[in-house]
Amino acid sequence: MQKTAIGSRFRLLMRGTTIKTLLFMKLTVLLLTISIFSAQASGVAQSITLSGRELSLKQVFSAIEKQTGYVLFSKRDQLIDTKPISLSVHEIALTDFLDLVLKDQPFKYSIKGKTIFLSRKSPVVSSDQPASSSPSPPAVEEKASPITGTVRGPDSQPLGGVTVVVKGTKHGVVTDANGRFTLAANIGDVLEISSIGFETQSYPIKNASSALTIVLKHSDNKLDETAVIGYGTTTKRLATGSVGTITSKDIENQPVTNVLQALEGRIPGLLISQTSGQPGAGVTVNIRATGSLLSGTYPLYIVDGVPFVSEPLYTAGGNTTRNMTPSYGNSPLNMMNPSDIESISVLKDADATAIYGSRGANGVILITTKRGKVGKTGLEVNVSTGVSAVPELHRVKTMSLSQYLQVRRTAFANAGVTPTATNAPDLLVWDTTKATDWQKVLFGGTAHTTDASVSISGGTAQTNFLLSGTYHKEGQVIPGDYDYQRGAFHLAVNHQSMDHKLGVNVSVNYGLDQNNSSARPFQTVDLGGVAYSAAPDMPLYDSTGKNLYWFNSSLLPYTNPLSYTYVRYTANTNNLVSNITLRYSPLPGLNLKVSSSYNRAMLYQQNLNYTKSYSPYSGTKPSSYSQENYATSWNFEPQADYTRSIGQGRMNLLVGGTLQGSTYNQPYYIYAGNFTSDYLLTNFTSGGNYYLLSFNSAYKYSSLFGRFNYNWKDKYILNASYREDASSKFAPDKRTGGFWSVGGAWIFSAEPFVKDNLPWMSFGKFRSSYGKTGNDQISNYQFYDTYTTSGNAYDGTVALYPTLAPNPTLTWEINKKFEVAMDLGFFKDRIAVSAAWFTSRTPNPLVSYPLANLSGFSYYTANMRATIQSRGPEFELNTQNIKSKDFSWNTSFNISFPQNKLVSFPDILRTSYISTRIVGESLSSIHLYKYTGISPTTSLPTFLDGNKDGISNYPQSGLAAYGQGDYVTVGKSDPAFFGGFSNTFRYKDFQLDVFVQFVGKKMVPGIDNSQYTTYPTPGYNPVNLSADYYKLFQQTNGKVATTQFNFTAGSPYLAQYMYAQSSATISNAAYARLKNLSFSYTIPSDWRKRMKMSSCIIYARAQNLFTVTKFTGYDPESASSNIPPFRTVTFGIKCSF
Amino acid sequence: MTSFFQYIRYRQSISIFFGVIAAMIAFGSCKKFSNVPPPNNQLTTQTLFKSDATVLSALASLYTLTYITNNQTFQIDLSVCPENSADETHFYIANSTYDPFYQNNIDPANSELLGIWSALYKGVYVANSIISGVQSNSTYLTDSIQKQAIGESKFMRAFCYFYLINLHGDVPLILTTDAINTTHAARTSKDSVYVQIVADLLDAQSKLRADYASSPTKDRVRPNKYAATALLARVYLYLGRWSDAEAQATTVINQSSLYGLQSAANLRNAFLKDNTEAIFQMDGATNGQVYLGYNNLAWQYIYYNTISKIPWMVMTDGLVNAFEPGDVRYSTWVRSLSYAGTTYYYPYKYRNMNPTTGAAAEAYVYLRLAEQYLIRAEARAEQSNTDGATTDINVIRNRAGLANTTAVTQADLLLAVEKERRIEFFCEFGHRWYDLKRTNRADAVLGAVKPGWKASDVLYPIPQSEISNDPSLSQNTGY
C-alpha cells in the first residue's frame, strides 16, 4: 500500500504542468523542511501525555516515539503476547512512564541514546562467562541485550555505513554517520564488523555494560581499495561496473605536466596520446574506442563533483568563430596540478556511467582532489629539478646534403629547366658544402624543469584541512626564451558537528599557467615540421652573421625557420574549481547532501608577429592577434542516500538531482595589422587596420537520478540506476530523456562449493551490466531558428543572416552498452586477474546530413538511422610475486583490444561520409591509393585501379568501395591493442617502479605523407625529404624528381603526388615505451628523528626513457610532424615534518 | 523479523527519503530551467522580426551572403562562368575549374556550378525568410521599414530566380523557409517562375522608394523603385513582352534627375560606386575597419601569374576583334600585354584590385542605364519602331565615340542591338550568354566558334549533389 501511494504521487508529480510543478516544487521543499525540523523539535520533549483503554504495547511505543522521538528496539514478535494497557497520564517523565507501562509485562527496559531496548525479565547471564567460540544457538536471542559501540577508521574518523552482524546469525545493523551502532547481542557473541575498503574484524563481546570502540584497518588488498564512482564509492571487490582507478601514488611517480599523461597505459580501455612533446600541448583521450561520427568523443570530466570543460576553451560551447588555435592543440586538464590529485576513476560501462545519463556515452573521468589528514599538523615539502630533451632516436633521417643536391639537380634536368639564382638558390647561391642539422637546431636543446610544492595538513576528526601550493616550471628545447610555468593552490577543509550529524566539506583549487612557446597559431604543425623539411644548405644568417637570412623570390615557398623566434605566442590560463558540500544525517543510515560548485576557466592568448618574423622582401608590417575565452559553470546537486540492512543484505538507495548552467564566452578575438612599430603591437588601435570577432553560448542542464544497490551477504550484488535529463541543446519537446542501467555481480568465491573445493581461489566474481547512456556533445542551439552575425557589415549595416537549418527533432545520441566480466583472485589474492568484454552500440548517431542547397542550406544536424559499434576484450593482471619483510615485487599488466565499426548506414551514399567511411569498417580506416610498385616502362610509381574503370583516377573523387574513385582501405589509425606493464620492487627502504606502455599496430601516415600534401615532388622546391624518399628516387632512376608542375596523366609530378597519398607512406606505429622509471629511497627513521621529520624520500624519476618502434616519423604516439615528446629526468626530495 | 516499532522508526527514514525523492522529481522535472536564450550573436526569428533595426540587419545579409557562404567566389562566377560559356573570355591556361564552361562541357559535379546555384538559392531563402517574418509581425514594424524589407527581398528573390532560370532552365520555385522539406522540391516550369519574378518585381516597384534614401550610406547599393523597374524591363524583354519592356525602360530613362550616362571621357566612372549611370550595384562587406575581400572581379581579371604576368581571364580574339576602330570603350575598358610572342587582352572595367580600408571606390554593377537604352532599342525594333530603335542605339554608340548605326531594317537593327550589347556589356555578369540564348542565336554564333557545341549546351546542368540530395530533381538533357 505504501508503495502504491508513493507510486501515484510520483506519477502525479510527473504529470504536472510546468507552472504547477514549479509551485509544487517550492511547496514540497517547504513541507519537507518543516517535516524534518518538526521531527527534531518533537524529539526535544521527554515527557509523555497519553490516555486510552486496552492499548496494545505497539500503540504505546508508537505514541512514545511520536511525542519524544525515542524509538523502540526489539524483535518483531517480541510484543505479540503482551497484555493490553489502560491508562491516563499527563506530562510524566519517560522513565516513569515506562516503569508504569511495563510494570505487569514480562519485560525490562534500558535506554541508550534515543533507543529503548526491551528484554525479557529472565535470569541475567553472568558477565564473567567466557566468550563462547561456537555460534550461539538461536534460542539465545531471547537473552540478547543491547550492545552499543562506535566504529572508527585508522585516522579515528567515525565510519558510517559499516555492517555489524552477530556472527553466525542473520542479525545485523549498519552504523550511522557517527559510526555508532546498537545491536542486541549476548555476552559471548562475536561481532563481525565489515566495510568496503577495510579489513573485516571479529570482536567477541565480553561485557555488556561498556560502549565498544572498534577501529578498522584499511585493507591492503587491491580488491578493497576505495574506488570513487558516480555519487559514491565502491571497491573492486563489490563493484558491479567497470571502473579503472589510478591513485596519487602512481601519479606522483611521473614527472608529467598534464595529469592525463600519467594515465597512459595504466587503465584498460583508456587510450591517451599526446599531440606534441611541447609543454601544455593537447592530449587526446578515448575510452573504449570512439562510438560517434559527428558529435564529440570527449569523455565527461568531473573534478570534485564539478563538470569540467572537456575540450579546449577556444572551441568550448560550440565556438567555431575564427580563433587562435595553437599548432599543438591544448588540453584543459593542463590547468589541474597533478600533485593535488588524490585519485582518478575512469568509468567505462553502462553500470558505471548511466548515472551520468546523457553525458556518459564516451565514458566518465572522475578526478578527486586531496583531503586533509586527521592528526598532528604536518608540513610536507617536495622539491625536484630535472632536464628534458628530445631523445636522439626520435629524429627522422632526412636526405644528406649530397643526396639532396643530386635530387634537386635531377629535378631541373628532368624538367628541362636551367637552374638560376632565382629558382634554385639552394644550388647556386647557398653554400653547397655546409649542411645544417635542422632537427638539432630547432628542437635539439635541453630544457630544465623545476617543481616545488608545500602542503600543510592537520586537524581533528571534527575539523581538518589541507592547504597546498605548487610551482612548476618547464623550459623548452627550441631556440629562444620560452617556457611553461604553472602555479596552483589547493585548499580542502572538512568539518562536522560533535554529533556527526552535520558536515561540511569545502574544496578550492586554483591554478594559473603561462605558456610561452612557438605554438604558431593558425598552423597545423609546430617547429617539428619545419625542422624536417628545411633544405640542408639553407643559411640561417646573412653575411654579417647578425640578421636572419632571407631570400627574395615570389616563386619559392621560403621562410627562415628562425623567423619563428620573432613570433611571441603567450597563453595564460586561470582556473578555479570550488565545491561546497553540506551533509545532514537526521537518522541512522540517511544522509541528505547538497553539493554546489563553481568552475571558471579563462584563457588569454596573444600572438605578436614582430617585423623580423616576416621576410623583408614581403613588405609585411608587424601584426598581432589576441583572444580571450572563458567558460563558467555552476552546479547544484541535492542528494539523499539511505543505507540499511534488509535481511542479510545491505541496501543503498540514492536519489539526487542536478541543475547545471554553463556559459562560454569569447569576448574578443582581435586581429590588428599594419603596425608601424613592434612596440605598439599590444595596442590594437595602433594597427593600420583591425577587426574583432566574438562569441558566446550557454548551456543548461537539469536531471534527476536514482540508484538502487543491494548487496546480499557480499555474494550477490545488484545495482540499478536511472537518470532523467533535460538538456538545453535540444528543443523543449525533445529535451528530456531517460537513461538507465542494471548491473549485477556474483561473488562465487563466497559460495561454499568454492570455499570448500578450491581453497586456492581467494576471490571470484562474475559481473555483467547493460544500460543506455547518451551523448549530447553537439554545439548549442542546433534546434533554434535564428539569425546570427559575424560582424560583417553591408552598406553601413551589420548583417544578420540565417544561422542554420534548425532541426527541432534533434536529440541525444543513444549508446547501449553491455559488458560481461570476470574477476579472479588466487592464493590470497596475490594473483588477481580481470577479464572483461564489452560491446557498445550507437543506433542513432548524430550526423551532418546533407540537404539540397536549393533549400537554403547544405546540411543539417540530425540523428541518423545508422549503427556504430565498438567492442572488444580487456585484460588485467596484478601479481605480488615476492612478498617478504625486506623485499617485495609486484607486477601489473593490462591489455585492451577495443575496435569500432560502422555497422550500418543505409543512407551513406547520400552523405558526405561516402568519401571517408565504409560500412563494415573501422571508423578510423585510412583510405588512400594502393601503391603497386614502380612501372618498368615509365619508371614511375603505379597505383591500384581501385574502381576498375581502367585508370588510377586523379583528381581523386572517392572510395573504390562505392565505385567512386581509387582510394582503398590501407590501414586504420586506431590501434589493434594497447596496454601497460608495470613492476614495482621494494627492498628495505628502496623502491623501484618500472612502467612500460605499448600500443599495437597503429597504421598511420608517416611523416612523408604530411610533407607531401604540402610540398609535392622531390626536387620541386628547395625542401628536404626523408631518407626513404631517396630510395624511391633511386628506384625510379631519378625520374620521380621534377620541377615541372604538371597534373597530366603519366607525368612524374602526378605520379609523385599520388604516391604521397598512397599506401607507400603508411607506417607501422606500433611501439613499446619505457614510459616511466622511478627510484626512491626512504631515509631511515633514526636519521629522520634526528632531523625531526616524520618521513623523507629522495627520488629520481624518468619519463619516456626509451622507445622501441619501426615508425618512420618523429614519434609513433602523436604520429604527426610535431615536436616529439621529451625525455625527462628529474631528481627530488620529499619530506614531511 | 524486524519489529513493528523498528518499522515505524524506519518509516520515518523512509518517509523523509521519499519526501526527498518527491522534491527531487519536482526539481528535476522543472523543464523551464533548461531553457537558454540564444547567444548574443544570434536572434531567434521571433525576436528578429519584431524590431525595425534587426529587420534592417537581416536585410543587409541579402547582399553579404555571397561573401559568407561562398568564399567570395559568387561575384566572380556569376560573371566569369557565363562569359566563358559564351564567346567572351577564357582562362589563360588549361584550368579544370573554368575550362569546362569555356568548352561547354560542364561536369554536373563542377564546384563552381554548385557555388552559383547555392548562393542564388541562399538569397532566395533569406528573401523568403524576411518576407514571411515581416508579414507575420507587421504590427511591430514601421510601415516604411516593412515596405523596404518586402520590396528589397522581393527584388532580390526575383534577381536570384532570374539568373537561376536563365542558367538552368526549369528550377524548383521555393517560397517557404522549411529547409528540411523543401530539400525534396521538384522543378517548376520556367514560365511559372517568370510569373513569380514579374509579380515580385511589380510588388517591389510599388513598395520601394524612388530615391536611394533607404541606404544608410545613400549609395546605389540597394535596389530602389527604378532598380525593380530596370530589372522588370529586362525580364519583359526576355519574355518577349516588347511594349511592357519599352514602357519600363522608358520609365527609368526618364528619371534624368537621378540617372545619366557617363560621357566618353568618363567611361571609367561607370564602375565607380554611386555614379549616375548606376541603377543597382553591390558593394563589398566590411568588418570593423577592414574591407573584407578584394574587388573580386578586378582581382580575377587583373591578377596575373607571377612569371608570365598574364591575367587569369583573357578575352577571346572574337571579342577583341568585335570592337570597331575608335571605340572609346576599347581604349578605356580593355588592356593588353605580351608574353612570349602572344598578346593577351583582358577586361579593365574594374581595376581597384586591393582596397584595404574603408569602402571601395568601385562596386559590382548589376544594372546600369546603358542597358535600358538597349532594352528599349530592341523592344522598339521588335515592335517595328525602327526610328526609335535607331535613336536608342545611337545614344550608346555616340557616347562611345562611334558614328550612328548603319542598320536600317528591323533584322539589321536587332543584330546591331545584339552587337552593341556585346561590346557595351562584355564581362558584366553574362549578358552575352543570355542574349544569344534568348534570341535563339546560340547555335548559330557559338556553334561556329566552339568545337563540339551542342544545342543542349544552352542550359547548365543541375549540380550533381543537388540531384543526389533531392531525388525529385531531374537532370537537363545532354548531361
PDB file of C-alpha atoms in Angstrom, chain A residues 81-219:
ATOM      1  CA  ASP A  81       1.717 -11.969  23.688  1.00  0.00           C
ATOM      2  CA  THR A  82       1.692  -8.834  25.772  1.00  0.00           C
ATOM      3  CA  LYS A  83      -1.177  -7.555  27.876  1.00  0.00           C
ATOM      4  CA  PRO A  84      -3.213  -4.571  26.776  1.00  0.00           C
ATOM      5  CA  ILE A  85      -2.918  -1.498  28.961  1.00  0.00           C
ATOM      6  CA  SER A  86      -5.388   1.109  30.095  1.00  0.00           C
ATOM      7  CA  LEU A  87      -4.038   4.362  31.439  1.00  0.00           C
ATOM      8  CA  SER A  88      -4.306   8.106  31.552  1.00  0.00           C
ATOM      9  CA  VAL A  89      -1.203  10.165  32.262  1.00  0.00           C
ATOM     10  CA  HIS A  90      -0.341  13.799  31.745  1.00  0.00           C
ATOM     11  CA  GLU A  91       3.218  15.004  31.143  1.00  0.00           C
ATOM     12  CA  ILE A  92       5.026  12.391  33.102  1.00  0.00           C
ATOM     13  CA  ALA A  93       8.695  11.680  32.599  1.00  0.00           C
ATOM     14  CA  LEU A  94       9.617   8.989  30.071  1.00  0.00           C
ATOM     15  CA  THR A  95      11.286   6.665  32.552  1.00  0.00           C
ATOM     16  CA  ASP A  96       8.346   6.941  34.961  1.00  0.00           C
ATOM     17  CA  PHE A  97       6.025   6.247  32.105  1.00  0.00           C
ATOM     18  CA  LEU A  98       7.981   3.172  31.011  1.00  0.00           C
ATOM     19  CA  ASP A  99       8.062   1.866  34.583  1.00  0.00           C
ATOM     20  CA  LEU A 100       4.313   2.257  34.694  1.00  0.00           C
ATOM     21  CA  VAL A 101       3.656   0.627  31.360  1.00  0.00           C
ATOM     22  CA  LEU A 102       5.992  -2.313  31.770  1.00  0.00           C
ATOM     23  CA  LYS A 103       5.059  -2.989  35.390  1.00  0.00           C
ATOM     24  CA  ASP A 104       2.954  -6.020  34.542  1.00  0.00           C
ATOM     25  CA  GLN A 105       4.722  -7.019  31.399  1.00  0.00           C
ATOM     26  CA  PRO A 106       7.462  -9.705  31.060  1.00  0.00           C
ATOM     27  CA  PHE A 107       9.991  -7.058  30.075  1.00  0.00           C
ATOM     28  CA  LYS A 108      12.537  -4.777  31.492  1.00  0.00           C
ATOM     29  CA  TYR A 109      13.929  -1.841  29.608  1.00  0.00           C
ATOM     30  CA  SER A 110      17.092   0.127  29.120  1.00  0.00           C
ATOM     31  CA  ILE A 111      17.723   3.350  27.272  1.00  0.00           C
ATOM     32  CA  LYS A 112      20.785   4.009  25.197  1.00  0.00           C
ATOM     33  CA  GLY A 113      20.877   7.251  23.323  1.00  0.00           C
ATOM     34  CA  LYS A 114      17.420   7.640  21.917  1.00  0.00           C
ATOM     35  CA  THR A 115      16.653   3.980  21.726  1.00  0.00           C
ATOM     36  CA  ILE A 116      14.597   1.981  24.174  1.00  0.00           C
ATOM     37  CA  PHE A 117      15.660  -1.634  24.460  1.00  0.00           C
ATOM     38  CA  LEU A 118      13.291  -4.249  25.817  1.00  0.00           C
ATOM     39  CA  SER A 119      14.489  -7.526  27.149  1.00  0.00           C
ATOM     40  CA  ARG A 120      12.672 -10.372  28.855  1.00  0.00           C
ATOM     41  CA  LYS A 121      12.696 -10.389  32.614  1.00  0.00           C
ATOM     42  CA  SER A 122      14.762 -13.565  32.788  1.00  0.00           C
ATOM     43  CA  PRO A 123      17.878 -14.547  34.673  1.00  0.00           C
ATOM     44  CA  VAL A 124      20.820 -12.442  33.518  1.00  0.00           C
ATOM     45  CA  VAL A 125      23.833 -14.322  32.238  1.00  0.00           C
ATOM     46  CA  SER A 126      26.751 -13.618  34.471  1.00  0.00           C
ATOM     47  CA  SER A 127      29.177 -11.177  32.955  1.00  0.00           C
ATOM     48  CA  ASP A 128      32.301 -13.203  33.632  1.00  0.00           C
ATOM     49  CA  GLN A 129      31.221 -16.058  31.462  1.00  0.00           C
ATOM     50  CA  PRO A 130      33.927 -16.774  28.844  1.00  0.00           C
ATOM     51  CA  ALA A 131      33.210 -15.887  25.260  1.00  0.00           C
ATOM     52  CA  SER A 132      31.907 -18.915  23.505  1.00  0.00           C
ATOM     53  CA  SER A 133      33.827 -19.901  20.447  1.00  0.00           C
ATOM     54  CA  SER A 134      30.923 -21.535  18.744  1.00  0.00           C
ATOM     55  CA  PRO A 135      27.992 -19.626  17.283  1.00  0.00           C
ATOM     56  CA  SER A 136      25.208 -19.107  19.759  1.00  0.00           C
ATOM     57  CA  PRO A 137      22.058 -21.058  19.121  1.00  0.00           C
ATOM     58  CA  PRO A 138      19.056 -19.005  18.039  1.00  0.00           C
ATOM     59  CA  ALA A 139      17.363 -19.525  21.388  1.00  0.00           C
ATOM     60  CA  VAL A 140      19.946 -17.288  22.986  1.00  0.00           C
ATOM     61  CA  GLU A 141      18.373 -14.345  21.212  1.00  0.00           C
ATOM     62  CA  GLU A 142      15.817 -14.352  23.929  1.00  0.00           C
ATOM     63  CA  LYS A 143      18.523 -13.219  26.315  1.00  0.00           C
ATOM     64  CA  ALA A 144      20.034 -10.657  23.958  1.00  0.00           C
ATOM     65  CA  SER A 145      20.882  -7.324  25.463  1.00  0.00           C
ATOM     66  CA  PRO A 146      21.679  -4.079  23.651  1.00  0.00           C
ATOM     67  CA  ILE A 147      25.307  -3.519  22.790  1.00  0.00           C
ATOM     68  CA  THR A 148      26.398  -0.096  21.657  1.00  0.00           C
ATOM     69  CA  GLY A 149      29.601   0.951  20.071  1.00  0.00           C
ATOM     70  CA  THR A 150      31.382   3.197  17.624  1.00  0.00           C
ATOM     71  CA  VAL A 151      33.345   2.131  14.607  1.00  0.00           C
ATOM     72  CA  ARG A 152      36.250   4.286  13.580  1.00  0.00           C
ATOM     73  CA  GLY A 153      38.767   4.228  10.797  1.00  0.00           C
ATOM     74  CA  PRO A 154      42.550   4.218  11.201  1.00  0.00           C
ATOM     75  CA  ASP A 155      42.525   8.023  11.241  1.00  0.00           C
ATOM     76  CA  SER A 156      39.956   7.790  14.077  1.00  0.00           C
ATOM     77  CA  GLN A 157      37.270   9.307  11.869  1.00  0.00           C
ATOM     78  CA  PRO A 158      33.924   7.668  12.636  1.00  0.00           C
ATOM     79  CA  LEU A 159      32.827   5.330   9.884  1.00  0.00           C
ATOM     80  CA  GLY A 160      29.226   5.328   8.765  1.00  0.00           C
ATOM     81  CA  GLY A 161      27.616   2.572   6.788  1.00  0.00           C
ATOM     82  CA  VAL A 162      29.667  -0.176   8.401  1.00  0.00           C
ATOM     83  CA  THR A 163      27.906  -3.527   8.725  1.00  0.00           C
ATOM     84  CA  VAL A 164      27.906  -5.051  12.172  1.00  0.00           C
ATOM     85  CA  VAL A 165      26.466  -8.530  12.487  1.00  0.00           C
ATOM     86  CA  VAL A 166      26.388 -11.133  15.174  1.00  0.00           C
ATOM     87  CA  LYS A 167      28.466 -13.859  13.699  1.00  0.00           C
ATOM     88  CA  GLY A 168      26.500 -16.895  12.653  1.00  0.00           C
ATOM     89  CA  THR A 169      23.145 -15.133  12.776  1.00  0.00           C
ATOM     90  CA  LYS A 170      21.114 -13.027  10.428  1.00  0.00           C
ATOM     91  CA  HIS A 171      21.058 -10.326  12.985  1.00  0.00           C
ATOM     92  CA  GLY A 172      22.853  -7.157  11.989  1.00  0.00           C
ATOM     93  CA  VAL A 173      22.801  -3.369  11.788  1.00  0.00           C
ATOM     94  CA  VAL A 174      24.555  -0.611   9.932  1.00  0.00           C
ATOM     95  CA  THR A 175      26.421   2.190  11.674  1.00  0.00           C
ATOM     96  CA  ASP A 176      25.075   5.710  11.424  1.00  0.00           C
ATOM     97  CA  ALA A 177      27.005   8.723  10.205  1.00  0.00           C
ATOM     98  CA  ASN A 178      28.701   8.964  13.608  1.00  0.00           C
ATOM     99  CA  GLY A 179      29.901   5.430  13.318  1.00  0.00           C
ATOM    100  CA  ARG A 180      27.574   4.365  16.117  1.00  0.00           C
ATOM    101  CA  PHE A 181      25.544   1.248  16.292  1.00  0.00           C
ATOM    102  CA  THR A 182      23.305  -0.512  18.738  1.00  0.00           C
ATOM    103  CA  LEU A 183      22.708  -4.178  18.443  1.00  0.00           C
ATOM    104  CA  ALA A 184      21.119  -6.780  20.587  1.00  0.00           C
ATOM    105  CA  ALA A 185      23.700  -9.407  21.328  1.00  0.00           C
ATOM    106  CA  ASN A 186      24.769 -11.664  24.130  1.00  0.00           C
ATOM    107  CA  ILE A 187      27.911 -11.840  26.062  1.00  0.00           C
ATOM    108  CA  GLY A 188      29.972 -14.364  24.230  1.00  0.00           C
ATOM    109  CA  ASP A 189      28.639 -13.462  20.833  1.00  0.00           C
ATOM    110  CA  VAL A 190      31.177 -12.445  18.247  1.00  0.00           C
ATOM    111  CA  LEU A 191      30.500  -9.277  16.259  1.00  0.00           C
ATOM    112  CA  GLU A 192      31.695  -9.210  12.727  1.00  0.00           C
ATOM    113  CA  ILE A 193      32.402  -5.696  11.507  1.00  0.00           C
ATOM    114  CA  SER A 194      32.915  -5.209   7.821  1.00  0.00           C
ATOM    115  CA  SER A 195      33.061  -2.325   5.430  1.00  0.00           C
ATOM    116  CA  ILE A 196      34.279  -1.589   1.971  1.00  0.00           C
ATOM    117  CA  GLY A 197      37.987  -0.878   1.905  1.00  0.00           C
ATOM    118  CA  PHE A 198      38.634  -2.157   5.421  1.00  0.00           C
ATOM    119  CA  GLU A 199      39.727  -5.429   6.809  1.00  0.00           C
ATOM    120  CA  THR A 200      36.822  -7.318   8.328  1.00  0.00           C
ATOM    121  CA  GLN A 201      37.173  -7.614  12.083  1.00  0.00           C
ATOM    122  CA  SER A 202      35.713 -10.011  14.581  1.00  0.00           C
ATOM    123  CA  TYR A 203      35.014  -8.692  18.050  1.00  0.00           C
ATOM    124  CA  PRO A 204      33.975 -11.017  20.867  1.00  0.00           C
ATOM    125  CA  ILE A 205      31.633  -9.405  23.397  1.00  0.00           C
ATOM    126  CA  LYS A 206      32.997  -9.787  26.853  1.00  0.00           C
ATOM    127  CA  ASN A 207      30.819  -7.471  28.797  1.00  0.00           C
ATOM    128  CA  ALA A 208      27.578  -5.765  28.142  1.00  0.00           C
ATOM    129  CA  SER A 209      27.883  -2.564  30.063  1.00  0.00           C
ATOM    130  CA  SER A 210      30.560  -0.518  28.307  1.00  0.00           C
ATOM    131  CA  ALA A 211      30.306   1.078  24.862  1.00  0.00           C
ATOM    132  CA  LEU A 212      32.650  -0.501  22.386  1.00  0.00           C
ATOM    133  CA  THR A 213      35.112   1.323  20.172  1.00  0.00           C
ATOM    134  CA  ILE A 214      36.208  -0.682  17.196  1.00  0.00           C
ATOM    135  CA  VAL A 215      38.960   0.570  14.916  1.00  0.00           C
ATOM    136  CA  LEU A 216      39.070  -0.845  11.413  1.00  0.00           C
ATOM    137  CA  LYS A 217      42.256  -1.155   9.449  1.00  0.00           C
ATOM    138  CA  HIS A 218      42.478  -0.275   5.796  1.00  0.00           C
ATOM    139  CA  SER A 219      42.580  -3.348   3.691  1.00  0.00           C
TER     140      SER A 219
END
